[in-house]
Tab-separated table of C-alpha atoms in Angstrom:
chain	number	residue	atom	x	y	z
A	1	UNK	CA	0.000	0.000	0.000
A	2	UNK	CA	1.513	3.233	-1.116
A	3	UNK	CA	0.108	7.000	-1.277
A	4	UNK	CA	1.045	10.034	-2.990
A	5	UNK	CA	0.033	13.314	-1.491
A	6	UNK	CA	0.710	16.228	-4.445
A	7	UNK	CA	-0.350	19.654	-5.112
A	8	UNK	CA	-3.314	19.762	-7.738
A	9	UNK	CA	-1.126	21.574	-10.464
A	10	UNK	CA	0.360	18.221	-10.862
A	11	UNK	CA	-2.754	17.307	-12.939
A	12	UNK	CA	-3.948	19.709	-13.835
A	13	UNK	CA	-5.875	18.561	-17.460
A	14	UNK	CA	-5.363	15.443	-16.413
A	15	UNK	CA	-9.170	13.473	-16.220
A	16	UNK	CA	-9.122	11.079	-13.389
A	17	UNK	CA	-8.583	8.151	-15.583
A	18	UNK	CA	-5.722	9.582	-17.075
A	19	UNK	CA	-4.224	10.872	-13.503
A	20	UNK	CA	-4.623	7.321	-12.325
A	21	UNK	CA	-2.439	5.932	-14.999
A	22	UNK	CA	0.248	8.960	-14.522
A	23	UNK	CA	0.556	8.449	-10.660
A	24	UNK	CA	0.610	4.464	-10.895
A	25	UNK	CA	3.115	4.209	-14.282
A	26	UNK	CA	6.309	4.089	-12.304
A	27	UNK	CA	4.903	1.154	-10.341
A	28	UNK	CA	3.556	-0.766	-13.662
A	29	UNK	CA	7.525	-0.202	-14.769
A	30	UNK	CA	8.999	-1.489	-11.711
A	31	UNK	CA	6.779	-4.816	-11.644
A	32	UNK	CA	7.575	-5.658	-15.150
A	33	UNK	CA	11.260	-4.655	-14.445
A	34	UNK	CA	10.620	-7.550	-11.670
A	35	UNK	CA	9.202	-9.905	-14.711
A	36	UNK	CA	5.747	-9.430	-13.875
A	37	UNK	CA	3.829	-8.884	-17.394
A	38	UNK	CA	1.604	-6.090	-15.524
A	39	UNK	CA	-0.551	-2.949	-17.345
A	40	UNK	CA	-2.923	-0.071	-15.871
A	41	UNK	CA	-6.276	-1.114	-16.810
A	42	UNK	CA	-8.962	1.679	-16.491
A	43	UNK	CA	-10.243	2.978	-14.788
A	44	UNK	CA	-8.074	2.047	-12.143
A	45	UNK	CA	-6.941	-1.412	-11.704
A	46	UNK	CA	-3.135	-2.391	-12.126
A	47	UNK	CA	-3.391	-5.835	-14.007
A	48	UNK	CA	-1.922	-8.763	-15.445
A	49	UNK	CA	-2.253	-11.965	-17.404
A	50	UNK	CA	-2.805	-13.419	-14.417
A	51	UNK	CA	-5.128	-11.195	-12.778
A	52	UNK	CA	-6.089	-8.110	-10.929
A	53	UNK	CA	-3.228	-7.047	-8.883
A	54	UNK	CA	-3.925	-3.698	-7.193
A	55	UNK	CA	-6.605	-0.967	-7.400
A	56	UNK	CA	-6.271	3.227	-6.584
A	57	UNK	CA	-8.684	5.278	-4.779
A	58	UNK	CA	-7.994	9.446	-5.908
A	59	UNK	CA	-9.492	12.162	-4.647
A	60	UNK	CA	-8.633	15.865	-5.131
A	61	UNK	CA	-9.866	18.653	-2.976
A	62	UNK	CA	-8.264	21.862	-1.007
A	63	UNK	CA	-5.322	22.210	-3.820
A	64	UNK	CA	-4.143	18.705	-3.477
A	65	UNK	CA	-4.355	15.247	-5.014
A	66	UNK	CA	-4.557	12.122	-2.653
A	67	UNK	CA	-3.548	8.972	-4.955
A	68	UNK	CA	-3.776	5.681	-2.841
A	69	UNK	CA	-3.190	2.474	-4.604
A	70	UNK	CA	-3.396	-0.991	-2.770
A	71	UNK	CA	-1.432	-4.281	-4.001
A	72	UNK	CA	-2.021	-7.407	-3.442
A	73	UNK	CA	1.114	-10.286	-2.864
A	74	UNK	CA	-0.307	-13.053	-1.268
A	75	UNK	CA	-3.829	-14.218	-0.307
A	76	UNK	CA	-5.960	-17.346	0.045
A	77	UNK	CA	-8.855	-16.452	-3.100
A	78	UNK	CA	-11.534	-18.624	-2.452
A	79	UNK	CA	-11.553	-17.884	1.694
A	80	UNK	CA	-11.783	-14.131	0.349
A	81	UNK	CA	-14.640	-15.007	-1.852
A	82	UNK	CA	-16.588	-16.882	0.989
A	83	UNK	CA	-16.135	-13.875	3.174
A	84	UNK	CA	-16.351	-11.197	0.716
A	85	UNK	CA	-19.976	-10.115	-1.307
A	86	UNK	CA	-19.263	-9.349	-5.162
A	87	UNK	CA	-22.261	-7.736	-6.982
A	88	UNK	CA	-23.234	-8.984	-10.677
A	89	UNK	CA	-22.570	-5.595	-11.707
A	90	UNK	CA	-19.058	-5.124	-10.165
A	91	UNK	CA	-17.992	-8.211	-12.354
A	92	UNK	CA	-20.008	-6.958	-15.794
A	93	UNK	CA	-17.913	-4.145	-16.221
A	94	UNK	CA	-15.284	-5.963	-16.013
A	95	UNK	CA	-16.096	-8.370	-18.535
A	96	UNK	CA	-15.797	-11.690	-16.523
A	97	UNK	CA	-18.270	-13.856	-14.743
A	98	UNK	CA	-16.413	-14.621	-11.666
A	99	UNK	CA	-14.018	-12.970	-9.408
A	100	UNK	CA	-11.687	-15.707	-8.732
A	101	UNK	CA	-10.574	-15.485	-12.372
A	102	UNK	CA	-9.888	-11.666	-12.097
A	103	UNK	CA	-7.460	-11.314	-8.987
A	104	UNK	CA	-3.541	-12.744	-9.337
A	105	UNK	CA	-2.078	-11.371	-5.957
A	106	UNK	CA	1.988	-10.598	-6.930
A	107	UNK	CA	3.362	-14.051	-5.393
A	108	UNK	CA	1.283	-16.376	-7.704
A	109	UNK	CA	3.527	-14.246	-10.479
A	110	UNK	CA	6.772	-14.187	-8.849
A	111	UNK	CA	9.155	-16.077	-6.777
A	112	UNK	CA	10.842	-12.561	-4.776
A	113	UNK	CA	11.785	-13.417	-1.375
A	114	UNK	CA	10.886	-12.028	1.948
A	115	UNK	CA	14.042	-10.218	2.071
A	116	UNK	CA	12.938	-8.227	-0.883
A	117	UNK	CA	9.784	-7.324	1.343
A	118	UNK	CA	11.993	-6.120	4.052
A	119	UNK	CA	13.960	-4.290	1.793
A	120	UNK	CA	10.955	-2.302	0.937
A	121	UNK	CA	10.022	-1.832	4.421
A	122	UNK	CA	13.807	-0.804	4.886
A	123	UNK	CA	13.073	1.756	2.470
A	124	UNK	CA	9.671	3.152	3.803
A	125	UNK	CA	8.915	6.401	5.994
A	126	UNK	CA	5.186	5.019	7.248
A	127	UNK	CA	4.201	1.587	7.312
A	128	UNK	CA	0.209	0.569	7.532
A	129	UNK	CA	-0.696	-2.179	8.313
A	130	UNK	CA	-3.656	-4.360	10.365
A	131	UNK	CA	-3.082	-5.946	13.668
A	132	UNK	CA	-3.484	-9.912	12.232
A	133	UNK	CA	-0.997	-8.818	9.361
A	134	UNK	CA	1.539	-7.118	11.859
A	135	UNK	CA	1.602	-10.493	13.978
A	136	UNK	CA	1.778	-12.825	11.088
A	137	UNK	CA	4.826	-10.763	9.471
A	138	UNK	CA	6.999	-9.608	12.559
A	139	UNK	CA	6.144	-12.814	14.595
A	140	UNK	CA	5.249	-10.991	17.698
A	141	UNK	CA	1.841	-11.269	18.915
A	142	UNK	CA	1.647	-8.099	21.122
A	143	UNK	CA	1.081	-4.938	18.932
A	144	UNK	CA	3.782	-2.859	20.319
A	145	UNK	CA	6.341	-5.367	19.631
A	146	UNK	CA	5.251	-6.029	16.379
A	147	UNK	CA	5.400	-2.351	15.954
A	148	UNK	CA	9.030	-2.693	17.383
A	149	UNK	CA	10.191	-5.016	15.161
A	150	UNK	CA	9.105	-3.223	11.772
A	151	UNK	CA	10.846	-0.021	13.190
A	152	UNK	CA	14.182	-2.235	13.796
A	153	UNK	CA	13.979	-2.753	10.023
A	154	UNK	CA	14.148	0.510	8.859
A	155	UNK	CA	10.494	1.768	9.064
A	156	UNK	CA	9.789	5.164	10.690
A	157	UNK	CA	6.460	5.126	11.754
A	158	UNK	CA	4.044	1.826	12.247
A	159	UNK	CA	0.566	2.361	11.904
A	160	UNK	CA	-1.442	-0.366	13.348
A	161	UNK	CA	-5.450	-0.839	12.686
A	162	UNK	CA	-7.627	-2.741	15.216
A	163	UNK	CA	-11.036	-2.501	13.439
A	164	UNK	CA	-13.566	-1.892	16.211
A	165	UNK	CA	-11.200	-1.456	19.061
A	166	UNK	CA	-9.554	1.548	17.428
A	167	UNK	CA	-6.004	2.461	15.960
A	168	UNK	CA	-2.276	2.816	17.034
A	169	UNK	CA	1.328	4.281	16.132
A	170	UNK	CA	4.772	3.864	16.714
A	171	UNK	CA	8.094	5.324	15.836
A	172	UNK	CA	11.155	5.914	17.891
A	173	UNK	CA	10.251	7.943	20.836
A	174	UNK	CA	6.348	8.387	20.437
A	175	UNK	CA	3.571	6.274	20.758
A	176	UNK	CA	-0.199	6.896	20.046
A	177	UNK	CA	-3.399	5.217	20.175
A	178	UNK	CA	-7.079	5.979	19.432
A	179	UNK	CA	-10.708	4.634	19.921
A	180	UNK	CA	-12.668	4.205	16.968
A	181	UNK	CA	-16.028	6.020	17.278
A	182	UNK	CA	-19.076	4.549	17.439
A	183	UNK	CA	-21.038	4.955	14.667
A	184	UNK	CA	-24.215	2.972	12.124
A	185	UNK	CA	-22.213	2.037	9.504
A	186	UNK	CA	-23.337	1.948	5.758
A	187	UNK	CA	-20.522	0.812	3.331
A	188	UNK	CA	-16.758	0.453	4.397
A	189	UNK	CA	-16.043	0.932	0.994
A	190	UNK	CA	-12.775	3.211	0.921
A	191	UNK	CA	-12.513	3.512	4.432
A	192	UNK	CA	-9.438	2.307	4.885
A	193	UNK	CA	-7.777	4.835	2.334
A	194	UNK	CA	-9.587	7.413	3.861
A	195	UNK	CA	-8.102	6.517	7.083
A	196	UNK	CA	-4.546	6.336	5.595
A	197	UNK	CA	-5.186	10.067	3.823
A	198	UNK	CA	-6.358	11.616	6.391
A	199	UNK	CA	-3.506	10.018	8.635
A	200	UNK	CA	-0.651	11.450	5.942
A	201	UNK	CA	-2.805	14.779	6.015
A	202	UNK	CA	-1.962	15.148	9.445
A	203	UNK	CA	1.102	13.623	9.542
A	204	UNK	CA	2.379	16.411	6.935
A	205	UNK	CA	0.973	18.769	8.817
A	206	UNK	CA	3.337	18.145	11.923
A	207	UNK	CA	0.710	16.455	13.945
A	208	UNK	CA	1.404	14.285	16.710
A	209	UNK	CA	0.664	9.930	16.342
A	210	UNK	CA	-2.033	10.862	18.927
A	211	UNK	CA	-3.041	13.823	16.763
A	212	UNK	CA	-3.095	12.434	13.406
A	213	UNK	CA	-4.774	8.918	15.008
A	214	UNK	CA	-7.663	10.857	16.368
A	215	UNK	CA	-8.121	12.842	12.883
A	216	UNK	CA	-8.584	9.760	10.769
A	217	UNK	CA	-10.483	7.341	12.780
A	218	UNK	CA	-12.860	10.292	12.541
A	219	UNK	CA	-12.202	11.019	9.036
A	220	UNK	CA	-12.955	6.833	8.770
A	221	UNK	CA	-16.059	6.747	10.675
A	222	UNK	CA	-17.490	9.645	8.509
A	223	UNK	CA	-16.688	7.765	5.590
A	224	UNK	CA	-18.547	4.695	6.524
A	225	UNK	CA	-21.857	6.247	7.140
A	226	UNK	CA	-22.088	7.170	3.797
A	227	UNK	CA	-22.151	4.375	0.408
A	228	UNK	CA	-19.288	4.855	-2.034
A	229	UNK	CA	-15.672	5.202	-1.812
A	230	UNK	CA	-15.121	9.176	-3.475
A	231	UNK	CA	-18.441	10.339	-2.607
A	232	UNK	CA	-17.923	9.561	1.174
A	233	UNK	CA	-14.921	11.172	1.458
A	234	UNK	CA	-15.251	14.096	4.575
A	235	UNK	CA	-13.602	17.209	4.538
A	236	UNK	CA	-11.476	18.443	7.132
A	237	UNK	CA	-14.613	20.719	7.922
A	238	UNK	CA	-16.966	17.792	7.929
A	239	UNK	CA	-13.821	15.808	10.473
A	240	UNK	CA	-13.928	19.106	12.846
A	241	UNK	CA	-17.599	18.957	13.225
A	242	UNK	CA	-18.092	15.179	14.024
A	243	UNK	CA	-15.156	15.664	16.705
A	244	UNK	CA	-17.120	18.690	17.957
A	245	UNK	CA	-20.294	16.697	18.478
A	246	UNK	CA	-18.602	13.723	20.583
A	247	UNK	CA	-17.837	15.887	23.168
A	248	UNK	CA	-20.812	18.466	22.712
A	249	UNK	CA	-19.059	20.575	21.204
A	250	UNK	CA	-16.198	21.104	23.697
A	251	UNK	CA	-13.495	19.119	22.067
A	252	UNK	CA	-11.703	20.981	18.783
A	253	UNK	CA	-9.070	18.302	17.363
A	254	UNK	CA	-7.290	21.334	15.976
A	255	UNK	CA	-6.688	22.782	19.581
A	256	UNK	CA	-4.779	19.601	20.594
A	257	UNK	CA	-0.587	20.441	20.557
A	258	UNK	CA	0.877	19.059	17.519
């Protein structure tokens, strides 16, 4: 999972198909440097003869462009179809008839090692990640030390989601954690990028892990009340609002120290 915060200008006559394609090129170059036959497929799938391999999320707003793309290297495809509901029309456009035939996560295509993972980790500033994948990968089954141990390999900052139970951070020096917020939830489509944008929007910013935690399990549980992954994207107006109204309107996110 990568994303790429840029000013606007950047794309300025770009349409979103075509801005999806410009922001994700360099990684369709690198996989097929890596002899993985991979292409962008529109409007925003990164794909291959063997399948779908990632999919972006974009969404521009306040000068800036939030690109968030999402690979996939390893998983078990028919315990994600049992788990996972796929609508008719999700597969029509795509011109198949079932979604086992249109995934191919990276390690059915390629024999890279772990080390070549780690190396990429070695060469990351923020690393997200969910609590069962943190265990499974670091071999700790306590958070923090997870956390610890993807630090130790060159990562700056560990973000760590918990689903229901909330979110937490790590780098050298500073920790962070925050409740998730109750809320009647409509479609979690997208809500993890929004999490991860609004995180980097804070984090940018100069916000503290506590800060920027706070900010986009908001952002998140805005998101999910509403169906759609663009259209449910808050603004930071819409995130200062919803904080406002947990605590009556007494608490202002924006008043916390960075």
């Amino acid at each position: 999972t990568y994303s790429i915060y840029a000013p606007e200008e950047m794309v300025k006559g770009l349409s979103f198909s075509e801005s999806y394609a410009f922001f994700d090129a360099w990684v369709v170059e690198s996989l097929r440097s890596l002899g993985v036959d991979a292409w962008y497929a529109p409007l925003n799938d990164i794909a291959s003869s063997g399948g779908k391999i990632g999919g972006a999320a974009q969404a521009r707003r306040g000068g800036a462009v939030l690109h968030h793309t999402t690979m996939a290297y390893q998983m078990n495809v028919p315990l994600m179809l049992s788990v996972l509901r796929i609508g008719k029309e999700k597969l029509s456009d795509k011109g198949i008839t079932s979604a086992d035939k249109r995934v191919g996560p990276l390690r059915q295509q390629t024999e890279l090692p772990r080390e070549e993972i780690i190396y990429c980790l070695e060469h990351s500033e923020i690393v997200f990640c969910n609590a069962s994948a943190l265990r499974k990968f670091s071999g700790q089954s306590e958070i923090d030390a997870g956390a610890r141990v993807l630090l130790e390999l060159g990562a700056e900052v560990v973000v760590v989601t918990m689903g229901a139970r909330g979110a937490a951070a790590f780098r050298t020096g500073e920790e962070g954690f925050a409740s998730s917020f109750p809320v009647a939830v409509v479609d979690t489509t997208g809500a993890g990028d929004c999490f991860h944008g609004a995180f980097l929007a804070g984090w940018l910013s100069g916000w503290s892990l506590q800060k920027c935690l706070i900010f986009s399990n908001a952002a998140a549980a805005l998101s999910v009340q509403k169906i759609g992954a663009r259209g449910s994207l808050p603004s930071q107006a819409d995130v200062r609002a919803f904080l406002a109204a947990q605590a009556d309107g007494n608490f202002d996110i924006f008043n916390i120290e960075a």
